[in-house]
PDB file of C-alpha atoms in Angstrom:
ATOM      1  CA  UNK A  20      14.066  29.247  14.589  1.00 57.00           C
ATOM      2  CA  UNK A  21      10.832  27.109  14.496  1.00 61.00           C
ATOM      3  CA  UNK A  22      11.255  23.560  13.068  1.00 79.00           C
ATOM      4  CA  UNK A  23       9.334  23.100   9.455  1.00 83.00           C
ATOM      5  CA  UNK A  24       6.246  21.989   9.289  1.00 94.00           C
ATOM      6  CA  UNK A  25       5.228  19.632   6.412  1.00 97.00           C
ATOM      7  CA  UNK A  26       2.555  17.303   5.135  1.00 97.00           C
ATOM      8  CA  UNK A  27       2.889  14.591   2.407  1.00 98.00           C
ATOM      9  CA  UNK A  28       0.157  13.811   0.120  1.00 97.00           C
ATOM     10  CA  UNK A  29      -0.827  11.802  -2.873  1.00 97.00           C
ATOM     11  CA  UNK A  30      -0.463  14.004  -5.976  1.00 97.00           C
ATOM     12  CA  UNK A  31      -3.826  13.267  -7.312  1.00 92.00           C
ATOM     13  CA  UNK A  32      -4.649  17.147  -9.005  1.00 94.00           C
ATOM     14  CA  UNK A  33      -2.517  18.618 -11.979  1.00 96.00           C
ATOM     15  CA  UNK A  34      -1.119  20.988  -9.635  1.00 97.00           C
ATOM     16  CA  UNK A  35       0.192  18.712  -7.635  1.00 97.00           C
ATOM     17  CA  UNK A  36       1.568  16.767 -10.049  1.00 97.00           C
ATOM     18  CA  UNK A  37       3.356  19.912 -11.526  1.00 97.00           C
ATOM     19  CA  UNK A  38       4.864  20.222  -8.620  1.00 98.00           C
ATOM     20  CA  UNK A  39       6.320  16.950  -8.074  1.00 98.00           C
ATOM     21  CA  UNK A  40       8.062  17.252 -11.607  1.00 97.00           C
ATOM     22  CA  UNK A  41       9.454  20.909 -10.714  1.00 97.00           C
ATOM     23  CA  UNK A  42      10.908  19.636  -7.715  1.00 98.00           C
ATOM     24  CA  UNK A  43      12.540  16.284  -9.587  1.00 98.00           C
ATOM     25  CA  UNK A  44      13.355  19.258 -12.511  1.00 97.00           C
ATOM     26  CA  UNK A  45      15.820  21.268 -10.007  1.00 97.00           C
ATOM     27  CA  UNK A  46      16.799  17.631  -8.310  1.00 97.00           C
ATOM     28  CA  UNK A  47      17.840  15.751 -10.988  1.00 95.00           C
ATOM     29  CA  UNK A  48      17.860  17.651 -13.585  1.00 95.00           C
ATOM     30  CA  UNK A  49      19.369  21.192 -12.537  1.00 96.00           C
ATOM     31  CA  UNK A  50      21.354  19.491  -9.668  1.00 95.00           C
ATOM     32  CA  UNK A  51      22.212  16.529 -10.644  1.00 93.00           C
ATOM     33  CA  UNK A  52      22.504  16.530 -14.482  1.00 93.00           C
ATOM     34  CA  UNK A  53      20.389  13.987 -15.629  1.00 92.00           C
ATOM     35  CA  UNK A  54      19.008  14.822 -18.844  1.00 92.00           C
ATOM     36  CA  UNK A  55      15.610  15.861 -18.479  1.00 90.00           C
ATOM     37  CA  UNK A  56      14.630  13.905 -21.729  1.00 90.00           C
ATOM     38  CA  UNK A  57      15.212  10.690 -19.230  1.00 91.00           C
ATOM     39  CA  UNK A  58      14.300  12.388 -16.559  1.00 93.00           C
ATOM     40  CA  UNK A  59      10.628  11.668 -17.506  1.00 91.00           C
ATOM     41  CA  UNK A  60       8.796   8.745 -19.145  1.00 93.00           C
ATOM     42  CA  UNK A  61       5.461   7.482 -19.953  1.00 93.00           C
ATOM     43  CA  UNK A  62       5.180   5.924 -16.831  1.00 95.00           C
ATOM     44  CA  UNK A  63       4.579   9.298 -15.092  1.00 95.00           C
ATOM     45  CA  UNK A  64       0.854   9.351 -16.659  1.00 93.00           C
ATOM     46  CA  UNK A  65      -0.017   6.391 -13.995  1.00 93.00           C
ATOM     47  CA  UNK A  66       2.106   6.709 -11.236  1.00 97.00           C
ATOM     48  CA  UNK A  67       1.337   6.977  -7.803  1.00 98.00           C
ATOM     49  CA  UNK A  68       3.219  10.370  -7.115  1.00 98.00           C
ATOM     50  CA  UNK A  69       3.514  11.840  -3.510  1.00 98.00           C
ATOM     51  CA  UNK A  70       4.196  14.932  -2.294  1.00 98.00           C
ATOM     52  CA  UNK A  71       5.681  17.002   0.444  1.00 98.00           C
ATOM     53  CA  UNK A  72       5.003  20.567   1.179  1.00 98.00           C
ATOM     54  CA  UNK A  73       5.456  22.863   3.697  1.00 96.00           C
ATOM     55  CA  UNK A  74       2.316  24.542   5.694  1.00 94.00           C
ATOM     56  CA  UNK A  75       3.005  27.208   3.096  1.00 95.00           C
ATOM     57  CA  UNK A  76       2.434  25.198   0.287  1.00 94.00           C
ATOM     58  CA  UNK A  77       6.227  25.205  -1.065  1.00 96.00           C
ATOM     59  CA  UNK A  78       7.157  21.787  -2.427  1.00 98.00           C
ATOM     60  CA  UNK A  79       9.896  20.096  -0.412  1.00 98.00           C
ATOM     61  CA  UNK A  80      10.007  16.507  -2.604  1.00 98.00           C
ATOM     62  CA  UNK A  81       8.604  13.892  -4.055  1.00 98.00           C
ATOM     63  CA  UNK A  82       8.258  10.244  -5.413  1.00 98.00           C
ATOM     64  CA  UNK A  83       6.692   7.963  -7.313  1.00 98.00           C
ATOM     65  CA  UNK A  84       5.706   4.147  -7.064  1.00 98.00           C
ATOM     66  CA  UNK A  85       4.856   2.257 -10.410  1.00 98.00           C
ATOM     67  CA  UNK A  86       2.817  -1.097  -9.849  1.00 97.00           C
ATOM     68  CA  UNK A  87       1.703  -4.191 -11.916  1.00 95.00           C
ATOM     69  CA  UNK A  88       2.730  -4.303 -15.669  1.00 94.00           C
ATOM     70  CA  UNK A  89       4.601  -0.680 -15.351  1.00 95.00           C
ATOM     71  CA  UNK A  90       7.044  -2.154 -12.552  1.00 95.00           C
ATOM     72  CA  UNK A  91       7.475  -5.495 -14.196  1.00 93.00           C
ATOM     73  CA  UNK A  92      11.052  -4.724 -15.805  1.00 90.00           C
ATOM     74  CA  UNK A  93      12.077  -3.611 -12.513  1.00 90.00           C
ATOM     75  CA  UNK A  94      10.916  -6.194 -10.165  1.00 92.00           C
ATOM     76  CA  UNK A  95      11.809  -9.203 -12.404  1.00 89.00           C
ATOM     77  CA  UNK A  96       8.473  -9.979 -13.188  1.00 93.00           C
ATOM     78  CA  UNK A  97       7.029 -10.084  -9.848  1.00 95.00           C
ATOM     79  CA  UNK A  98       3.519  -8.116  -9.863  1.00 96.00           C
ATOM     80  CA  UNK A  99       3.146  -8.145  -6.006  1.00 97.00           C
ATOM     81  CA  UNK A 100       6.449  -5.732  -5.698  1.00 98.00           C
ATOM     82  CA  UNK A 101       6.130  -2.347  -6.184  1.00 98.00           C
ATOM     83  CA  UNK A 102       9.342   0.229  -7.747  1.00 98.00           C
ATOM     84  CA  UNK A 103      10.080   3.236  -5.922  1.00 98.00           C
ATOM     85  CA  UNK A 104      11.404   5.882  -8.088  1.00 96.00           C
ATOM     86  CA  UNK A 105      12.119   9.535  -8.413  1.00 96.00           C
ATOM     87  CA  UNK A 106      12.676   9.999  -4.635  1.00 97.00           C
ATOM     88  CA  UNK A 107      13.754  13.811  -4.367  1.00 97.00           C
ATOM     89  CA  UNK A 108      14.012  16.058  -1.789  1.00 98.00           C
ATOM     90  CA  UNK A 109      15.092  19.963  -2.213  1.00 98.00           C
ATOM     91  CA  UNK A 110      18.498  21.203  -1.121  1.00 96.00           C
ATOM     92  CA  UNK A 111      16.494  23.543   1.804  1.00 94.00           C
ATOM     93  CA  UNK A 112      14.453  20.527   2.944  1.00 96.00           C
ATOM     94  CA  UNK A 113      17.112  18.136   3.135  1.00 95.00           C
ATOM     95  CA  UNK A 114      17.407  16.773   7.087  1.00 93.00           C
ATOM     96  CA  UNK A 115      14.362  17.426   8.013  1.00 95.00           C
ATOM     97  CA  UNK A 116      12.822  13.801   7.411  1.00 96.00           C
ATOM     98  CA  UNK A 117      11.271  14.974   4.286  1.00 98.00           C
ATOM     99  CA  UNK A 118      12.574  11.433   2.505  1.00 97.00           C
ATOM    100  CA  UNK A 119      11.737   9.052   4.947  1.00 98.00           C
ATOM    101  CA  UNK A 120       8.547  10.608   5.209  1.00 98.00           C
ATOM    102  CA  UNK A 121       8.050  10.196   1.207  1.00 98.00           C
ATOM    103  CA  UNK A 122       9.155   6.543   1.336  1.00 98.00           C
ATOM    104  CA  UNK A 123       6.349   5.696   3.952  1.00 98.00           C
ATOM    105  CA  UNK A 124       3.692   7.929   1.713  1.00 98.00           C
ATOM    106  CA  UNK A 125       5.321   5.275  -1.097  1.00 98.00           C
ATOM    107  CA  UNK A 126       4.950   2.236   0.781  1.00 98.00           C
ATOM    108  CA  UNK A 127       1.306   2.898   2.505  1.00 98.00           C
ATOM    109  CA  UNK A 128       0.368   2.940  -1.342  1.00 97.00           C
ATOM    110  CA  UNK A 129       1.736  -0.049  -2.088  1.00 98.00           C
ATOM    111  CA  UNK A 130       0.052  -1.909   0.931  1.00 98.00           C
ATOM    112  CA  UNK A 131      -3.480  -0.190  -0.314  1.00 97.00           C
ATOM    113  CA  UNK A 132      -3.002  -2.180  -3.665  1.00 97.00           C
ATOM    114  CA  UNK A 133      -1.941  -5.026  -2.159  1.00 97.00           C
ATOM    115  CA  UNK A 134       1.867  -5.639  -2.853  1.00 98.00           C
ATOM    116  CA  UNK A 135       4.370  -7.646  -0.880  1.00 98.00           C
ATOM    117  CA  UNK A 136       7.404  -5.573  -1.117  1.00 98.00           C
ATOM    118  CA  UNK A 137       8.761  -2.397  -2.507  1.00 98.00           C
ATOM    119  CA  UNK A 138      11.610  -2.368  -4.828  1.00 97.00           C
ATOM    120  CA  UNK A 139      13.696   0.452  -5.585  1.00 97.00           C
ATOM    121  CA  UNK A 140      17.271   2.080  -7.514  1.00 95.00           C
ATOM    122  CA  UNK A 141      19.641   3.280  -5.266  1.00 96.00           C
ATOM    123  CA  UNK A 142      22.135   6.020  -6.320  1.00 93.00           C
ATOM    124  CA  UNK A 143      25.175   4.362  -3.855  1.00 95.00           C
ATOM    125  CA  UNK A 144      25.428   7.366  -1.940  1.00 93.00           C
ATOM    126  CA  UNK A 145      21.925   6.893  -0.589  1.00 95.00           C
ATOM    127  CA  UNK A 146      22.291   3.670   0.511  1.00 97.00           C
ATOM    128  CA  UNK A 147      22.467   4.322   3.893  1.00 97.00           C
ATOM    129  CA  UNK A 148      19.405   6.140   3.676  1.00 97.00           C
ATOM    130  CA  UNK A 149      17.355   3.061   2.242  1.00 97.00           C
ATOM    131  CA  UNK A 150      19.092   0.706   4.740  1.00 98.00           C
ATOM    132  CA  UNK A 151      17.891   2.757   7.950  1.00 97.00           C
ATOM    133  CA  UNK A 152      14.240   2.100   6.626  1.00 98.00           C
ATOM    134  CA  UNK A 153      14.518  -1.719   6.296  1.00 98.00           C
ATOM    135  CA  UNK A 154      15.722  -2.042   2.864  1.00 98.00           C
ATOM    136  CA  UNK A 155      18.383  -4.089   1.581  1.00 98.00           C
ATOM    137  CA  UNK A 156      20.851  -3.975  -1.497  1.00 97.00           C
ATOM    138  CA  UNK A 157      21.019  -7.100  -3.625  1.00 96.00           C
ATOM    139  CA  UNK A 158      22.809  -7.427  -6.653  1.00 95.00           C
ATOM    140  CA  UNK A 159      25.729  -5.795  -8.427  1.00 96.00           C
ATOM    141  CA  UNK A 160      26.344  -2.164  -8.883  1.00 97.00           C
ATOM    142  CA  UNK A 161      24.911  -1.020 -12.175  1.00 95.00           C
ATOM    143  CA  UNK A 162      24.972   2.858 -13.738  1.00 94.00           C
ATOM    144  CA  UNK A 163      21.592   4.463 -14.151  1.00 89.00           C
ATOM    145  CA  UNK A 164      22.052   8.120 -15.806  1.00 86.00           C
ATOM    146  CA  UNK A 165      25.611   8.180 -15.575  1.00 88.00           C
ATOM    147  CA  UNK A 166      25.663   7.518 -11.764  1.00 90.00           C
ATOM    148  CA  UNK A 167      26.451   4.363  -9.947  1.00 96.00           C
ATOM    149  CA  UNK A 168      23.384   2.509  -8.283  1.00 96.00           C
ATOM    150  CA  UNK A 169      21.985  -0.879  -6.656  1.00 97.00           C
ATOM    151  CA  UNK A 170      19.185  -2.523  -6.139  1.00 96.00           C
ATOM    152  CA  UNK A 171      16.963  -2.498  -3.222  1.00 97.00           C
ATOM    153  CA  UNK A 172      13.962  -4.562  -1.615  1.00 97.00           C
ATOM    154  CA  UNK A 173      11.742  -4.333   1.425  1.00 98.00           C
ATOM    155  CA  UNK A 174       8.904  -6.868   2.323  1.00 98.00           C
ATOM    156  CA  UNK A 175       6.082  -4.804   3.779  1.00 97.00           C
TER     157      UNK A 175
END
C-alpha cells in the first residue's frame, strides 16, 4: 500500500470552507457529540481556516486560528497571541501527520500577521499531541462541551 499523499491549504473559497465544516460536522459533531449548535459560531465568518486533502481532493481535517479582538476572551486580552481551534482530523486520516501538519498551516498564519504565540483548548487526551509540537499546558482543567480540557501556549 502507497503512503497518502496530502496538501494543506488556507480555506480561502466557499468550497473549501464547506469542507472544513463537514469534516469538524462528522468530528465533533457525529463522533464526538458536541452539539452542532456550539459546534459553530460567528467567529467562523473571519477565521483563518486550513485545510488538508488528499491528492484526490477528499478532506482529511481542518482548523481554524482566530486573531485580534475575536481571540481576545481566549488569550486574556493579549492581541499578539493567536487561538487555535477546531483542530480535526478524520478517523481514516488519523496517523498520518495530518494534525501536526494543520497546526504548522495554523501557526505560519499567525507569524504572517504578526503574533507572538499561539494559544489553544486542549481536550486532555490530546495533550500529548500539543506537547510534542512545543506547546505547554498552563492552568487548571476546565470542561468545554462536556469534555475535560486545558489550556495551551507556544511562543513562535
Amino acid at each position: 500500500m502507497s503512503p497518502v499523499t496530502y496538501s494543506v491549504r488556507v480555506a480561502d473559497d466557499p468550497a473549501d470552507r464547506e469542507a472544513c465544516f463537514a469534516v469538524r460536522k462528522e468530528v465533533f459533531v457525529v463522533e464526538q457529540g458536541v452539539p452542532q449548535e456550539i459546534e459553530y459560531d460567528a467567529h467562523d465568518a473571519d477565521a483563518v481556516h486550513v485545510l488538508a486533502v488528499r491528492e484526490d481532493g477528499l478532506p482529511l481535517g481542518t482548523g481554524r486560528l482566530l486573531y485580534g479582538e475575536a481571540a481576545a476572551a481566549r488569550t486574556d486580552g493579549d492581541l499578539t497571541v493567536g487561538s487555535l481551534g477546531r483542530l480535526a482530523v478524520t478517523p481514516e486520516a488519523r496517523g498520518l501527520g495530518v494534525g501536526a501538519a494543520l497546526v504548522r498551516a495554523i501557526e505560519d498564519a499567525a507569524r504572517a500577521r504578526g503574533l507572538a504565540a499561539v494559544d489553544l483548548h486542549a481536550q486532555t487526551h490530546a495533550l500529548g499531541f500539543y506537547e510534542r509540537l512545543g506547546y505547554v499546558a498552563y492552568g487548571p482543567e476546565f470542561p468545554d462541551a462536556g469534555m475535560p480540557h486545558r489550556a495551551m501556549r507556544r511562543a513562535l
